[in-house]
PDB file of C-alpha atoms in Angstrom:
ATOM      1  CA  UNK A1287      16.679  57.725 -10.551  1.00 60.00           C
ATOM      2  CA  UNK A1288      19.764  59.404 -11.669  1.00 69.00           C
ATOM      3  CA  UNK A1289      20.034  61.145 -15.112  1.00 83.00           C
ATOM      4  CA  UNK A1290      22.949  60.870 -17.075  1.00 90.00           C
ATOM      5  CA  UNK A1291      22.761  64.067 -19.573  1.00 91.00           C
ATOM      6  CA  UNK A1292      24.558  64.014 -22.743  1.00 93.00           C
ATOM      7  CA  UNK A1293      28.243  63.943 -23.060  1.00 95.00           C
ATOM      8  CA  UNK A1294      30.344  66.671 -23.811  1.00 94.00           C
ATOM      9  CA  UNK A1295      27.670  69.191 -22.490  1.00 94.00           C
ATOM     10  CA  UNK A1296      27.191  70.761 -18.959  1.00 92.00           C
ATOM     11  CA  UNK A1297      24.790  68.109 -18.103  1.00 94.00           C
ATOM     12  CA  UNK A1298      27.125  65.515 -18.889  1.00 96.00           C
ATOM     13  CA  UNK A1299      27.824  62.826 -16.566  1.00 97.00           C
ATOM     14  CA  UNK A1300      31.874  62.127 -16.498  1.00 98.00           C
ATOM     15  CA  UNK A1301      33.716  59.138 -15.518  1.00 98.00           C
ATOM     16  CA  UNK A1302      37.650  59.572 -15.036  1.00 99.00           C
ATOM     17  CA  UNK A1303      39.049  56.126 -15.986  1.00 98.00           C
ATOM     18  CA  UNK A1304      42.563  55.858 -14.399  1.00 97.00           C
ATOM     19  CA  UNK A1305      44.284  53.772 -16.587  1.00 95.00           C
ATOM     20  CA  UNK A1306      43.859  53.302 -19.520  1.00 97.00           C
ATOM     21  CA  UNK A1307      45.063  49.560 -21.127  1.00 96.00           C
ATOM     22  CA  UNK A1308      42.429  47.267 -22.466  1.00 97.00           C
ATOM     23  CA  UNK A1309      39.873  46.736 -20.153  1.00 96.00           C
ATOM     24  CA  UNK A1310      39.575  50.184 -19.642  1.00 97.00           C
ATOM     25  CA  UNK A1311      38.994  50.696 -23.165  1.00 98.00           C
ATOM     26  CA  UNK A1312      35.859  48.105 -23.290  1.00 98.00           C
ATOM     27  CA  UNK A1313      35.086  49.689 -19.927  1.00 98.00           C
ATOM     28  CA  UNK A1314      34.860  53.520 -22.000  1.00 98.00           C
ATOM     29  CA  UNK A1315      32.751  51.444 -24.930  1.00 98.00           C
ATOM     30  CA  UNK A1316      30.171  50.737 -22.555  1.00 98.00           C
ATOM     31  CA  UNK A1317      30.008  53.647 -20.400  1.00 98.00           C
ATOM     32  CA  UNK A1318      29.527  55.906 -24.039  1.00 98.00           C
ATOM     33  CA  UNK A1319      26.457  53.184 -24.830  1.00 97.00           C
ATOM     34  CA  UNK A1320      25.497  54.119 -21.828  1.00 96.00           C
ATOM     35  CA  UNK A1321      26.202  58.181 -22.589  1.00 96.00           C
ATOM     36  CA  UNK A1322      28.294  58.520 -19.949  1.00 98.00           C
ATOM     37  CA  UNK A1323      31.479  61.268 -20.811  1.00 98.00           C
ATOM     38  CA  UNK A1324      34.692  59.645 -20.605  1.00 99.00           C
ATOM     39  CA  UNK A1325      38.241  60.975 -19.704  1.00 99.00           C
ATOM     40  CA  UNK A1326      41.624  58.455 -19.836  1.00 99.00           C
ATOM     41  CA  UNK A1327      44.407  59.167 -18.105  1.00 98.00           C
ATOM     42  CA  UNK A1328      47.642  56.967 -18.223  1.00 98.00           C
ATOM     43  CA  UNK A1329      51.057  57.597 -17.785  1.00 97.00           C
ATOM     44  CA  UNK A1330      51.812  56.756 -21.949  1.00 97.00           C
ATOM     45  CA  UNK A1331      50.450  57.960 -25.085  1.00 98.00           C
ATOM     46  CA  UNK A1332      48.268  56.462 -27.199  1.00 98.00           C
ATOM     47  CA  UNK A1333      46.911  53.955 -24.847  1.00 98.00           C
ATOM     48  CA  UNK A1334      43.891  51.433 -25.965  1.00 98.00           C
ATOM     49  CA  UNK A1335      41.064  52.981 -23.542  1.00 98.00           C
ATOM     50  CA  UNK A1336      42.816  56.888 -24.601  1.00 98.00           C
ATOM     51  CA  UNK A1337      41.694  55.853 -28.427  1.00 98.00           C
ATOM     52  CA  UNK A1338      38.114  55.578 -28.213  1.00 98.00           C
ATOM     53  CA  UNK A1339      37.125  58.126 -24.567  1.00 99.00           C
ATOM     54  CA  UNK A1340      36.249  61.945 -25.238  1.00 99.00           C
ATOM     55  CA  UNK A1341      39.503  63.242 -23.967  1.00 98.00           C
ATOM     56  CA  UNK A1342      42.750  62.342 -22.417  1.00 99.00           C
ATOM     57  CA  UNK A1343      45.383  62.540 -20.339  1.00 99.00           C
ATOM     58  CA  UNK A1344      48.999  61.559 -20.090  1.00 99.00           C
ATOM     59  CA  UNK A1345      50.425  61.871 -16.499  1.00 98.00           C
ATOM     60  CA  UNK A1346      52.490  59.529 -14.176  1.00 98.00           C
ATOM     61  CA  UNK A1347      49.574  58.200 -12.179  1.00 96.00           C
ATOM     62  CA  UNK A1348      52.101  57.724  -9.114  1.00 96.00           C
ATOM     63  CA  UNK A1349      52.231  61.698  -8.823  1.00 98.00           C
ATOM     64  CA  UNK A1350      49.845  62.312  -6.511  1.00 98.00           C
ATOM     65  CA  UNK A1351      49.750  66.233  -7.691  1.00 99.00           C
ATOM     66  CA  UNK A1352      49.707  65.374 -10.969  1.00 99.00           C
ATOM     67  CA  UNK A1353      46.265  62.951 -10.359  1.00 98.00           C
ATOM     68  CA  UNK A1354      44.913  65.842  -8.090  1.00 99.00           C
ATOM     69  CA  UNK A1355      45.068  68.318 -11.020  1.00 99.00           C
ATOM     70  CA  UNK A1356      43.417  66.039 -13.677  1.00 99.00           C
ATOM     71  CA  UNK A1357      40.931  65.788 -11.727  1.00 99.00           C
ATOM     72  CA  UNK A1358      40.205  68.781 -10.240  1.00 98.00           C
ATOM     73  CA  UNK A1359      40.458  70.129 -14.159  1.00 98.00           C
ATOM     74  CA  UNK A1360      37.751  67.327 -15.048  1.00 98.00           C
ATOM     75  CA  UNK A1361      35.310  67.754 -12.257  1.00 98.00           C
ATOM     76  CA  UNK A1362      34.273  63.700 -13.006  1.00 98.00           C
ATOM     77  CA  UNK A1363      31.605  62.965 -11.318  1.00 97.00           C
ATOM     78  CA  UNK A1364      32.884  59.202 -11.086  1.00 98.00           C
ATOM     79  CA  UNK A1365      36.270  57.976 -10.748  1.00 98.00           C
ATOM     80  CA  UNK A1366      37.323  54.401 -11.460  1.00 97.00           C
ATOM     81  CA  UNK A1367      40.923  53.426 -10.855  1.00 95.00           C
ATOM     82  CA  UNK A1368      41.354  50.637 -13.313  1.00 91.00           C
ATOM     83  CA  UNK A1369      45.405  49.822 -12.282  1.00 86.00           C
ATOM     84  CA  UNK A1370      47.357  49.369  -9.322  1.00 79.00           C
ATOM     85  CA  UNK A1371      49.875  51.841  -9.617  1.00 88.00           C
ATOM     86  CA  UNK A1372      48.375  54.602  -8.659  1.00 92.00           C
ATOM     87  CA  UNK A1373      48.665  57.236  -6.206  1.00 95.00           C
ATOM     88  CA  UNK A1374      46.284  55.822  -3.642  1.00 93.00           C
ATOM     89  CA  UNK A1375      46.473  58.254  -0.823  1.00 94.00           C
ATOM     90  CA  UNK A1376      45.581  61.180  -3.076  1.00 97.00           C
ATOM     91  CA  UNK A1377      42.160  58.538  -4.323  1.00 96.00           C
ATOM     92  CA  UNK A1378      42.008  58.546  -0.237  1.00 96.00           C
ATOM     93  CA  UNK A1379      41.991  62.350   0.278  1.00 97.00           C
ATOM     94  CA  UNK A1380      39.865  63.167  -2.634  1.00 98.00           C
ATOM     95  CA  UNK A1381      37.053  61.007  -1.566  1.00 97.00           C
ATOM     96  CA  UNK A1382      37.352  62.565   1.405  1.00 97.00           C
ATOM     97  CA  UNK A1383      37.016  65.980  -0.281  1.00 98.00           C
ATOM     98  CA  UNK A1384      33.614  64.284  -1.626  1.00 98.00           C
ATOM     99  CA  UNK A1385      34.722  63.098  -4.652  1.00 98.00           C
ATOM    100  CA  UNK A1386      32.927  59.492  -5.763  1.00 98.00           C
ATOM    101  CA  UNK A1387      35.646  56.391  -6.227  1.00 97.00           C
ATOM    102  CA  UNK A1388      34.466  53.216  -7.714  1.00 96.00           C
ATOM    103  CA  UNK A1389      35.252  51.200  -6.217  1.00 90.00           C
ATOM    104  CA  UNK A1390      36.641  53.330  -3.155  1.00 89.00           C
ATOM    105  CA  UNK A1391      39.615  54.328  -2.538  1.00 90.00           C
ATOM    106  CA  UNK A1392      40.549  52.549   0.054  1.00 88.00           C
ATOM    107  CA  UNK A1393      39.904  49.138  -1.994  1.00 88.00           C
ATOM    108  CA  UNK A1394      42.366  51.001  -4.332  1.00 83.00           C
ATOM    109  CA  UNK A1395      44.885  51.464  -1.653  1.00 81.00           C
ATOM    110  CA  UNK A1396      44.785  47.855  -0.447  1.00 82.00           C
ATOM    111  CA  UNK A1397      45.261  46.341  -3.918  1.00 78.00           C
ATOM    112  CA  UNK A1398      48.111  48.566  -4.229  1.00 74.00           C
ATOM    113  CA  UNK A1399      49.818  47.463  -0.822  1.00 72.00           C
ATOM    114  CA  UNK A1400      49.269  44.081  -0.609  1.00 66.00           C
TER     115      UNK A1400
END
């Protein structure tokens, strides 16, 4: 059974939430009942899910080095792309790289090109 650990510690169990608009936010509610840590990251300020998750992040999600460095910084153990626009083929290499995308990143990528 997994173990979650305790947010904002080294045992922590972090969830990168790309996006960050409404959903996301009740998304970041449940994960903390849950005590799961919680980074946002949108590409504006302020945003509902950015209001209520540990930290944030304000980056154009479309810049695939941009993404890459958030991440890398954040070491999430879980990342959930929660819009379309979004640089998918960076999601694609990452997972690759062994990073965990939920749901992968190539469902990601076909939402994005349809």
């Amino acid at each position: 059974m997994p173990r979650i650990g305790t947010p904002l510690s080294s045992s922590a169990t972090r969830v990168l939430l790309c996006g960050s608009g409404e959903l996301g936010k009740e998304l970041v509610i449940e994960l903390q009942r849950l005590g799961v840590e919680v980074i946002a990251v949108d590409r504006y300020a302020n945003a509902p899910a950015m209001q209520v998750a540990h930290r944030h992040h304000v980056i154009d999600m479309l810049d695939g080095v941009a993404l890459r460095a958030i991440i890398e910084q954040e070491r999430p153990h879980y990342i959930v792309p929660e819009i379309e626009a979004i640089a998918t083929a960076t999601l694609v290499a990452l997972e690759g790289e062994g990073y965990t995308v939920i749901p992968t990143a190539r469902a990601a990528q076909l939402t994005m090109n349809r």
